[in-house]
Amino acid sequence: MKVTKQKFGVLCDGTKVNLYTVSNSKMSFSCTDYGCTLTSIVLNQEDGSKTDVLLGYSTFEGYLNSNYCFGAIVGRFANRIGKASFALNGKKYELDKNDGPNCLHGGFNGYDKMLWTGKEIKGKKFCGVKFTRLSKDGEQGFPGNVKLSVSYILDDNNNLNCLYTAQTDAATPINLTNHAYFNLAGNGCIDNHLMQMNSPGYLEVNDKLIPTGKIIPVAGTNFDFTKEHKIGQNIKSVGVGYDHCYLTDMYDAENKKSGVPLDDSDLVEFCTVRDEKTGNKMQVFTNMVGCQFYSANYIKNIQGKNGRIYQNHEAFCLETQCFPDTPNKPDFPTCILEKGQKMKARTIYSFTIG
């Protein structure tokens, strides 16, 4: 296993942007310190070909000029906060309204557009990259100085570990995730990808995609993936496509565990997706209470890697996270990280190569 580092681009102030590539004998991934962005995940197929299962851009300029968060880290609060505001400890905080009346992925000044500090990490059976930065008090409108780290680690078993940590000097909402767009065939519509979820319910949302607070059982609905079936089987029956937060087995309605994990040793299997044509399969393990399943409903005519023109439903996102709008939903597992606590969130994307 090895890690290589090369120049990827230059910011307008002359700051160098780096690209890291981490590989074992069967697969590799690349990532950049610009936005903690995963730029590729390449699987070495048994027939000798290579399949990049991640949507994105061929150049740094593509990421610099994009608003789609391909493969990037989003925060301080991933997903939506209703009316772009919340109250905490008796004080109201106003955020950017960058999604109609709501705040999406932290607002206009997103983590995907920030430069992080990268460092190679290696062990006997793994290697990867750790990115860090300080999110200062007031950044994006959120309270607290927060020390952040994001690590992408590959092992010999083709597990891509995504580790997120955070420490704050004042109570603050925290919700980090990676916005990777996957296509296990490497191209084309994902309607024929087969998906199975270990999820009993999803969050009901209003017409602005803000949770109502109600959890809907998936049984008997077009949102039910408890038994494997094609993503496209019911996609036309749910509007423009899927963009909903599903419950993972970490969610416990009776005990109301925190949505901010402080221990990353206990993971649950949430989802399996596979492509019959290539034989490629991806499993998702996490210690987060929710996962946003998004079927890439708004990427029509976007020029991506190698001149490809992306279209809607050519990818799927599985964004492990706290529930959307949690700062305004007291019945949801809390997203508040308190002073003295350390968030330890972990998601594993595990690949089986056809």
PDB file of N, CA and C in Angstrom, residues 63-144:
ATOM      1  N   TYR A  63     -13.611  21.610  -9.753  1.00  0.00           N
ATOM      2  CA  TYR A  63     -14.089  21.676  -8.370  1.00  0.00           C
ATOM      3  C   TYR A  63     -14.184  23.116  -7.882  1.00  0.00           C
ATOM      4  N   LEU A  64     -13.251  23.943  -8.309  1.00  0.00           N
ATOM      5  CA  LEU A  64     -13.230  25.339  -7.893  1.00  0.00           C
ATOM      6  C   LEU A  64     -14.490  26.073  -8.325  1.00  0.00           C
ATOM      7  N   ASN A  65     -15.003  25.734  -9.512  1.00  0.00           N
ATOM      8  CA  ASN A  65     -16.134  26.458 -10.091  1.00  0.00           C
ATOM      9  C   ASN A  65     -17.473  25.742  -9.940  1.00  0.00           C
ATOM     10  N   SER A  66     -17.485  24.636  -9.224  1.00  0.00           N
ATOM     11  CA  SER A  66     -18.704  23.837  -9.092  1.00  0.00           C
ATOM     12  C   SER A  66     -19.440  24.140  -7.790  1.00  0.00           C
ATOM     13  N   ASN A  67     -20.751  23.986  -7.825  1.00  0.00           N
ATOM     14  CA  ASN A  67     -21.569  24.130  -6.624  1.00  0.00           C
ATOM     15  C   ASN A  67     -22.272  22.825  -6.259  1.00  0.00           C
ATOM     16  N   TYR A  68     -21.778  21.706  -6.788  1.00  0.00           N
ATOM     17  CA  TYR A  68     -22.463  20.427  -6.592  1.00  0.00           C
ATOM     18  C   TYR A  68     -21.856  19.562  -5.498  1.00  0.00           C
ATOM     19  N   CYS A  69     -20.762  19.999  -4.903  1.00  0.00           N
ATOM     20  CA  CYS A  69     -20.136  19.286  -3.784  1.00  0.00           C
ATOM     21  C   CYS A  69     -19.733  17.855  -4.134  1.00  0.00           C
ATOM     22  N   PHE A  70     -19.376  17.592  -5.388  1.00  0.00           N
ATOM     23  CA  PHE A  70     -18.961  16.243  -5.774  1.00  0.00           C
ATOM     24  C   PHE A  70     -17.813  15.755  -4.891  1.00  0.00           C
ATOM     25  N   GLY A  71     -18.074  14.725  -4.069  1.00  0.00           N
ATOM     26  CA  GLY A  71     -17.046  14.092  -3.255  1.00  0.00           C
ATOM     27  C   GLY A  71     -16.524  14.905  -2.092  1.00  0.00           C
ATOM     28  N   ALA A  72     -17.130  16.055  -1.814  1.00  0.00           N
ATOM     29  CA  ALA A  72     -16.587  16.984  -0.819  1.00  0.00           C
ATOM     30  C   ALA A  72     -17.196  16.779   0.566  1.00  0.00           C
ATOM     31  N   ILE A  73     -16.499  17.318   1.558  1.00  0.00           N
ATOM     32  CA  ILE A  73     -17.036  17.382   2.912  1.00  0.00           C
ATOM     33  C   ILE A  73     -17.990  18.566   3.008  1.00  0.00           C
ATOM     34  N   VAL A  74     -19.138  18.340   3.644  1.00  0.00           N
ATOM     35  CA  VAL A  74     -20.083  19.434   3.877  1.00  0.00           C
ATOM     36  C   VAL A  74     -20.326  19.574   5.376  1.00  0.00           C
ATOM     37  N   GLY A  75     -20.460  20.799   5.830  1.00  0.00           N
ATOM     38  CA  GLY A  75     -20.654  21.135   7.235  1.00  0.00           C
ATOM     39  C   GLY A  75     -20.611  22.653   7.385  1.00  0.00           C
ATOM     40  N   ARG A  76     -20.687  23.286   8.512  1.00  0.00           N
ATOM     41  CA  ARG A  76     -20.672  22.661   9.819  1.00  0.00           C
ATOM     42  C   ARG A  76     -21.910  21.806  10.041  1.00  0.00           C
ATOM     43  N   PHE A  77     -23.004  22.133   9.358  1.00  0.00           N
ATOM     44  CA  PHE A  77     -24.174  21.269   9.472  1.00  0.00           C
ATOM     45  C   PHE A  77     -24.596  20.827   8.079  1.00  0.00           C
ATOM     46  N   ALA A  78     -24.324  19.551   7.774  1.00  0.00           N
ATOM     47  CA  ALA A  78     -24.735  18.981   6.493  1.00  0.00           C
ATOM     48  C   ALA A  78     -26.258  18.920   6.412  1.00  0.00           C
ATOM     49  N   ASN A  79     -26.761  18.980   5.183  1.00  0.00           N
ATOM     50  CA  ASN A  79     -28.189  18.948   4.913  1.00  0.00           C
ATOM     51  C   ASN A  79     -28.833  20.288   5.307  1.00  0.00           C
ATOM     52  N   ARG A  80     -30.119  20.268   5.582  1.00  0.00           N
ATOM     53  CA  ARG A  80     -30.879  21.519   5.700  1.00  0.00           C
ATOM     54  C   ARG A  80     -31.220  21.891   7.139  1.00  0.00           C
ATOM     55  N   ILE A  81     -31.217  23.195   7.391  1.00  0.00           N
ATOM     56  CA  ILE A  81     -31.749  23.765   8.623  1.00  0.00           C
ATOM     57  C   ILE A  81     -32.881  24.703   8.222  1.00  0.00           C
ATOM     58  N   GLY A  82     -34.072  24.415   8.687  1.00  0.00           N
ATOM     59  CA  GLY A  82     -35.262  25.161   8.302  1.00  0.00           C
ATOM     60  C   GLY A  82     -35.214  26.621   8.715  1.00  0.00           C
ATOM     61  N   LYS A  83     -35.642  27.482   7.779  1.00  0.00           N
ATOM     62  CA  LYS A  83     -35.692  28.939   7.981  1.00  0.00           C
ATOM     63  C   LYS A  83     -34.321  29.525   8.300  1.00  0.00           C
ATOM     64  N   ALA A  84     -33.280  28.749   8.033  1.00  0.00           N
ATOM     65  CA  ALA A  84     -31.898  29.212   8.182  1.00  0.00           C
ATOM     66  C   ALA A  84     -31.640  29.843   9.548  1.00  0.00           C
ATOM     67  N   SER A  85     -32.180  29.240  10.574  1.00  0.00           N
ATOM     68  CA  SER A  85     -31.968  29.773  11.928  1.00  0.00           C
ATOM     69  C   SER A  85     -32.236  28.673  12.956  1.00  0.00           C
ATOM     70  N   PHE A  86     -31.699  28.876  14.150  1.00  0.00           N
ATOM     71  CA  PHE A  86     -31.958  27.972  15.262  1.00  0.00           C
ATOM     72  C   PHE A  86     -31.645  28.709  16.553  1.00  0.00           C
ATOM     73  N   ALA A  87     -32.150  28.198  17.651  1.00  0.00           N
ATOM     74  CA  ALA A  87     -31.876  28.763  18.967  1.00  0.00           C
ATOM     75  C   ALA A  87     -31.090  27.757  19.789  1.00  0.00           C
ATOM     76  N   LEU A  88     -30.114  28.262  20.545  1.00  0.00           N
ATOM     77  CA  LEU A  88     -29.293  27.413  21.401  1.00  0.00           C
ATOM     78  C   LEU A  88     -28.939  28.174  22.663  1.00  0.00           C
ATOM     79  N   ASN A  89     -29.271  27.585  23.792  1.00  0.00           N
ATOM     80  CA  ASN A  89     -28.981  28.186  25.099  1.00  0.00           C
ATOM     81  C   ASN A  89     -29.497  29.622  25.191  1.00  0.00           C
ATOM     82  N   GLY A  90     -30.700  29.820  24.683  1.00  0.00           N
ATOM     83  CA  GLY A  90     -31.367  31.111  24.805  1.00  0.00           C
ATOM     84  C   GLY A  90     -30.980  32.154  23.778  1.00  0.00           C
ATOM     85  N   LYS A  91     -30.126  31.799  22.824  1.00  0.00           N
ATOM     86  CA  LYS A  91     -29.699  32.744  21.796  1.00  0.00           C
ATOM     87  C   LYS A  91     -30.090  32.231  20.411  1.00  0.00           C
ATOM     88  N   LYS A  92     -30.562  33.152  19.570  1.00  0.00           N
ATOM     89  CA  LYS A  92     -30.947  32.782  18.211  1.00  0.00           C
ATOM     90  C   LYS A  92     -29.791  33.041  17.254  1.00  0.00           C
ATOM     91  N   TYR A  93     -29.559  32.081  16.367  1.00  0.00           N
ATOM     92  CA  TYR A  93     -28.476  32.191  15.384  1.00  0.00           C
ATOM     93  C   TYR A  93     -29.074  32.217  13.978  1.00  0.00           C
ATOM     94  N   GLU A  94     -28.644  33.194  13.190  1.00  0.00           N
ATOM     95  CA  GLU A  94     -29.108  33.346  11.815  1.00  0.00           C
ATOM     96  C   GLU A  94     -28.041  32.822  10.857  1.00  0.00           C
ATOM     97  N   LEU A  95     -28.480  32.026   9.872  1.00  0.00           N
ATOM     98  CA  LEU A  95     -27.583  31.406   8.909  1.00  0.00           C
ATOM     99  C   LEU A  95     -27.897  31.895   7.492  1.00  0.00           C
ATOM    100  N   ASP A  96     -27.086  31.472   6.544  1.00  0.00           N
ATOM    101  CA  ASP A  96     -27.324  31.836   5.146  1.00  0.00           C
ATOM    102  C   ASP A  96     -28.572  31.141   4.618  1.00  0.00           C
ATOM    103  N   LYS A  97     -29.368  31.890   3.865  1.00  0.00           N
ATOM    104  CA  LYS A  97     -30.510  31.301   3.160  1.00  0.00           C
ATOM    105  C   LYS A  97     -30.067  30.995   1.732  1.00  0.00           C
ATOM    106  N   ASN A  98     -29.425  29.855   1.570  1.00  0.00           N
ATOM    107  CA  ASN A  98     -28.892  29.474   0.255  1.00  0.00           C
ATOM    108  C   ASN A  98     -29.691  28.362  -0.406  1.00  0.00           C
ATOM    109  N   ASP A  99     -30.828  27.995   0.184  1.00  0.00           N
ATOM    110  CA  ASP A  99     -31.712  26.965  -0.374  1.00  0.00           C
ATOM    111  C   ASP A  99     -33.152  27.423  -0.153  1.00  0.00           C
ATOM    112  N   GLY A 100     -33.553  28.430  -0.945  1.00  0.00           N
ATOM    113  CA  GLY A 100     -34.833  29.065  -0.673  1.00  0.00           C
ATOM    114  C   GLY A 100     -34.777  29.752   0.679  1.00  0.00           C
ATOM    115  N   PRO A 101     -35.729  29.486   1.569  1.00  0.00           N
ATOM    116  CA  PRO A 101     -35.704  30.109   2.895  1.00  0.00           C
ATOM    117  C   PRO A 101     -34.822  29.367   3.888  1.00  0.00           C
ATOM    118  N   ASN A 102     -34.165  28.296   3.444  1.00  0.00           N
ATOM    119  CA  ASN A 102     -33.433  27.419   4.352  1.00  0.00           C
ATOM    120  C   ASN A 102     -31.922  27.494   4.129  1.00  0.00           C
ATOM    121  N   CYS A 103     -31.181  26.913   5.059  1.00  0.00           N
ATOM    122  CA  CYS A 103     -29.723  26.817   4.942  1.00  0.00           C
ATOM    123  C   CYS A 103     -29.363  25.384   4.576  1.00  0.00           C
ATOM    124  N   LEU A 104     -28.542  25.230   3.547  1.00  0.00           N
ATOM    125  CA  LEU A 104     -28.131  23.911   3.068  1.00  0.00           C
ATOM    126  C   LEU A 104     -26.615  23.768   3.148  1.00  0.00           C
ATOM    127  N   HIS A 105     -26.152  22.709   3.786  1.00  0.00           N
ATOM    128  CA  HIS A 105     -24.726  22.364   3.850  1.00  0.00           C
ATOM    129  C   HIS A 105     -23.851  23.513   4.369  1.00  0.00           C
ATOM    130  N   GLY A 106     -24.375  24.300   5.298  1.00  0.00           N
ATOM    131  CA  GLY A 106     -23.572  25.337   5.936  1.00  0.00           C
ATOM    132  C   GLY A 106     -23.688  26.717   5.315  1.00  0.00           C
ATOM    133  N   GLY A 107     -24.348  26.832   4.167  1.00  0.00           N
ATOM    134  CA  GLY A 107     -24.530  28.153   3.577  1.00  0.00           C
ATOM    135  C   GLY A 107     -23.620  28.419   2.393  1.00  0.00           C
ATOM    136  N   PHE A 108     -23.466  29.699   2.067  1.00  0.00           N
ATOM    137  CA  PHE A 108     -22.708  30.090   0.878  1.00  0.00           C
ATOM    138  C   PHE A 108     -21.210  29.788   1.014  1.00  0.00           C
ATOM    139  N   ASN A 109     -20.690  29.883   2.231  1.00  0.00           N
ATOM    140  CA  ASN A 109     -19.270  29.664   2.476  1.00  0.00           C
ATOM    141  C   ASN A 109     -19.065  28.244   2.997  1.00  0.00           C
ATOM    142  N   GLY A 110     -19.160  27.271   2.082  1.00  0.00           N
ATOM    143  CA  GLY A 110     -19.168  25.880   2.484  1.00  0.00           C
ATOM    144  C   GLY A 110     -17.792  25.297   2.736  1.00  0.00           C
ATOM    145  N   TYR A 111     -17.742  24.218   3.497  1.00  0.00           N
ATOM    146  CA  TYR A 111     -16.480  23.532   3.760  1.00  0.00           C
ATOM    147  C   TYR A 111     -15.858  22.989   2.475  1.00  0.00           C
ATOM    148  N   ASP A 112     -16.691  22.762   1.461  1.00  0.00           N
ATOM    149  CA  ASP A 112     -16.183  22.250   0.189  1.00  0.00           C
ATOM    150  C   ASP A 112     -15.329  23.276  -0.550  1.00  0.00           C
ATOM    151  N   LYS A 113     -15.408  24.550  -0.144  1.00  0.00           N
ATOM    152  CA  LYS A 113     -14.626  25.616  -0.781  1.00  0.00           C
ATOM    153  C   LYS A 113     -13.488  26.104   0.103  1.00  0.00           C
ATOM    154  N   MET A 114     -13.176  25.354   1.145  1.00  0.00           N
ATOM    155  CA  MET A 114     -12.117  25.744   2.069  1.00  0.00           C
ATOM    156  C   MET A 114     -10.902  24.838   1.913  1.00  0.00           C
ATOM    157  N   LEU A 115      -9.731  25.409   2.136  1.00  0.00           N
ATOM    158  CA  LEU A 115      -8.499  24.640   2.049  1.00  0.00           C
ATOM    159  C   LEU A 115      -8.166  24.063   3.419  1.00  0.00           C
ATOM    160  N   TRP A 116      -7.964  22.760   3.467  1.00  0.00           N
ATOM    161  CA  TRP A 116      -7.636  22.056   4.684  1.00  0.00           C
ATOM    162  C   TRP A 116      -6.143  21.726   4.690  1.00  0.00           C
ATOM    163  N   THR A 117      -5.617  21.330   5.830  1.00  0.00           N
ATOM    164  CA  THR A 117      -4.222  20.904   5.936  1.00  0.00           C
ATOM    165  C   THR A 117      -4.163  19.387   5.871  1.00  0.00           C
ATOM    166  N   GLY A 118      -3.437  18.861   4.881  1.00  0.00           N
ATOM    167  CA  GLY A 118      -3.371  17.423   4.689  1.00  0.00           C
ATOM    168  C   GLY A 118      -2.087  16.811   5.219  1.00  0.00           C
ATOM    169  N   LYS A 119      -2.194  15.577   5.706  1.00  0.00           N
ATOM    170  CA  LYS A 119      -1.037  14.845   6.211  1.00  0.00           C
ATOM    171  C   LYS A 119      -1.206  13.357   5.912  1.00  0.00           C
ATOM    172  N   GLU A 120      -0.177  12.738   5.352  1.00  0.00           N
ATOM    173  CA  GLU A 120      -0.231  11.313   5.067  1.00  0.00           C
ATOM    174  C   GLU A 120      -0.184  10.518   6.371  1.00  0.00           C
ATOM    175  N   ILE A 121      -0.950   9.444   6.451  1.00  0.00           N
ATOM    176  CA  ILE A 121      -0.926   8.562   7.615  1.00  0.00           C
ATOM    177  C   ILE A 121      -0.753   7.128   7.122  1.00  0.00           C
ATOM    178  N   LYS A 122       0.063   6.354   7.851  1.00  0.00           N
ATOM    179  CA  LYS A 122       0.364   4.990   7.434  1.00  0.00           C
ATOM    180  C   LYS A 122       0.420   4.064   8.635  1.00  0.00           C
ATOM    181  N   GLY A 123      -0.007   2.825   8.404  1.00  0.00           N
ATOM    182  CA  GLY A 123       0.120   1.765   9.395  1.00  0.00           C
ATOM    183  C   GLY A 123       0.541   0.495   8.695  1.00  0.00           C
ATOM    184  N   LYS A 124       0.592  -0.599   9.434  1.00  0.00           N
ATOM    185  CA  LYS A 124       1.033  -1.861   8.837  1.00  0.00           C
ATOM    186  C   LYS A 124       0.051  -2.367   7.790  1.00  0.00           C
ATOM    187  N   LYS A 125      -1.233  -2.131   8.004  1.00  0.00           N
ATOM    188  CA  LYS A 125      -2.247  -2.679   7.112  1.00  0.00           C
ATOM    189  C   LYS A 125      -3.173  -1.611   6.534  1.00  0.00           C
ATOM    190  N   PHE A 126      -2.758  -0.355   6.607  1.00  0.00           N
ATOM    191  CA  PHE A 126      -3.596   0.715   6.070  1.00  0.00           C
ATOM    192  C   PHE A 126      -2.743   1.925   5.733  1.00  0.00           C
ATOM    193  N   CYS A 127      -3.281   2.795   4.951  1.00  0.00           N
ATOM    194  CA  CYS A 127      -2.679   4.110   4.734  1.00  0.00           C
ATOM    195  C   CYS A 127      -3.766   5.055   4.243  1.00  0.00           C
ATOM    196  N   GLY A 128      -3.491   6.354   4.374  1.00  0.00           N
ATOM    197  CA  GLY A 128      -4.500   7.331   4.000  1.00  0.00           C
ATOM    198  C   GLY A 128      -4.026   8.745   4.203  1.00  0.00           C
ATOM    199  N   VAL A 129      -4.991   9.639   4.340  1.00  0.00           N
ATOM    200  CA  VAL A 129      -4.716  11.065   4.487  1.00  0.00           C
ATOM    201  C   VAL A 129      -5.632  11.636   5.567  1.00  0.00           C
ATOM    202  N   LYS A 130      -5.055  12.474   6.430  1.00  0.00           N
ATOM    203  CA  LYS A 130      -5.827  13.167   7.454  1.00  0.00           C
ATOM    204  C   LYS A 130      -5.815  14.657   7.155  1.00  0.00           C
ATOM    205  N   PHE A 131      -7.003  15.250   7.120  1.00  0.00           N
ATOM    206  CA  PHE A 131      -7.160  16.681   6.874  1.00  0.00           C
ATOM    207  C   PHE A 131      -7.662  17.365   8.140  1.00  0.00           C
ATOM    208  N   THR A 132      -7.123  18.557   8.430  1.00  0.00           N
ATOM    209  CA  THR A 132      -7.544  19.303   9.612  1.00  0.00           C
ATOM    210  C   THR A 132      -7.759  20.775   9.275  1.00  0.00           C
ATOM    211  N   ARG A 133      -8.595  21.419  10.059  1.00  0.00           N
ATOM    212  CA  ARG A 133      -8.749  22.867   9.996  1.00  0.00           C
ATOM    213  C   ARG A 133      -9.506  23.331  11.235  1.00  0.00           C
ATOM    214  N   LEU A 134      -9.410  24.628  11.522  1.00  0.00           N
ATOM    215  CA  LEU A 134     -10.136  25.250  12.623  1.00  0.00           C
ATOM    216  C   LEU A 134     -11.291  26.062  12.055  1.00  0.00           C
ATOM    217  N   SER A 135     -12.492  25.699  12.448  1.00  0.00           N
ATOM    218  CA  SER A 135     -13.678  26.477  12.095  1.00  0.00           C
ATOM    219  C   SER A 135     -13.920  27.470  13.232  1.00  0.00           C
ATOM    220  N   LYS A 136     -13.683  28.734  12.956  1.00  0.00           N
ATOM    221  CA  LYS A 136     -13.725  29.739  14.015  1.00  0.00           C
ATOM    222  C   LYS A 136     -15.149  30.104  14.428  1.00  0.00           C
ATOM    223  N   ASP A 137     -15.248  30.574  15.657  1.00  0.00           N
ATOM    224  CA  ASP A 137     -16.524  31.034  16.201  1.00  0.00           C
ATOM    225  C   ASP A 137     -17.149  32.054  15.257  1.00  0.00           C
ATOM    226  N   GLY A 138     -18.394  31.826  14.884  1.00  0.00           N
ATOM    227  CA  GLY A 138     -19.092  32.739  13.988  1.00  0.00           C
ATOM    228  C   GLY A 138     -19.030  32.349  12.522  1.00  0.00           C
ATOM    229  N   GLU A 139     -18.135  31.415  12.178  1.00  0.00           N
ATOM    230  CA  GLU A 139     -18.055  30.974  10.782  1.00  0.00           C
ATOM    231  C   GLU A 139     -19.391  30.364  10.382  1.00  0.00           C
ATOM    232  N   GLN A 140     -19.921  30.807   9.247  1.00  0.00           N
ATOM    233  CA  GLN A 140     -21.222  30.386   8.713  1.00  0.00           C
ATOM    234  C   GLN A 140     -22.379  30.753   9.645  1.00  0.00           C
ATOM    235  N   GLY A 141     -22.088  31.496  10.710  1.00  0.00           N
ATOM    236  CA  GLY A 141     -23.120  31.875  11.670  1.00  0.00           C
ATOM    237  C   GLY A 141     -23.226  30.965  12.876  1.00  0.00           C
ATOM    238  N   PHE A 142     -22.366  29.930  12.954  1.00  0.00           N
ATOM    239  CA  PHE A 142     -22.434  28.968  14.056  1.00  0.00           C
ATOM    240  C   PHE A 142     -21.524  29.380  15.216  1.00  0.00           C
ATOM    241  N   PRO A 143     -21.895  29.027  16.436  1.00  0.00           N
ATOM    242  CA  PRO A 143     -21.063  29.362  17.599  1.00  0.00           C
ATOM    243  C   PRO A 143     -19.930  28.373  17.795  1.00  0.00           C
ATOM    244  N   GLY A 144     -18.889  28.821  18.526  1.00  0.00           N
ATOM    245  CA  GLY A 144     -17.814  27.930  18.947  1.00  0.00           C
ATOM    246  C   GLY A 144     -16.677  27.797  17.969  1.00  0.00           C
TER     247      GLY A 144
END
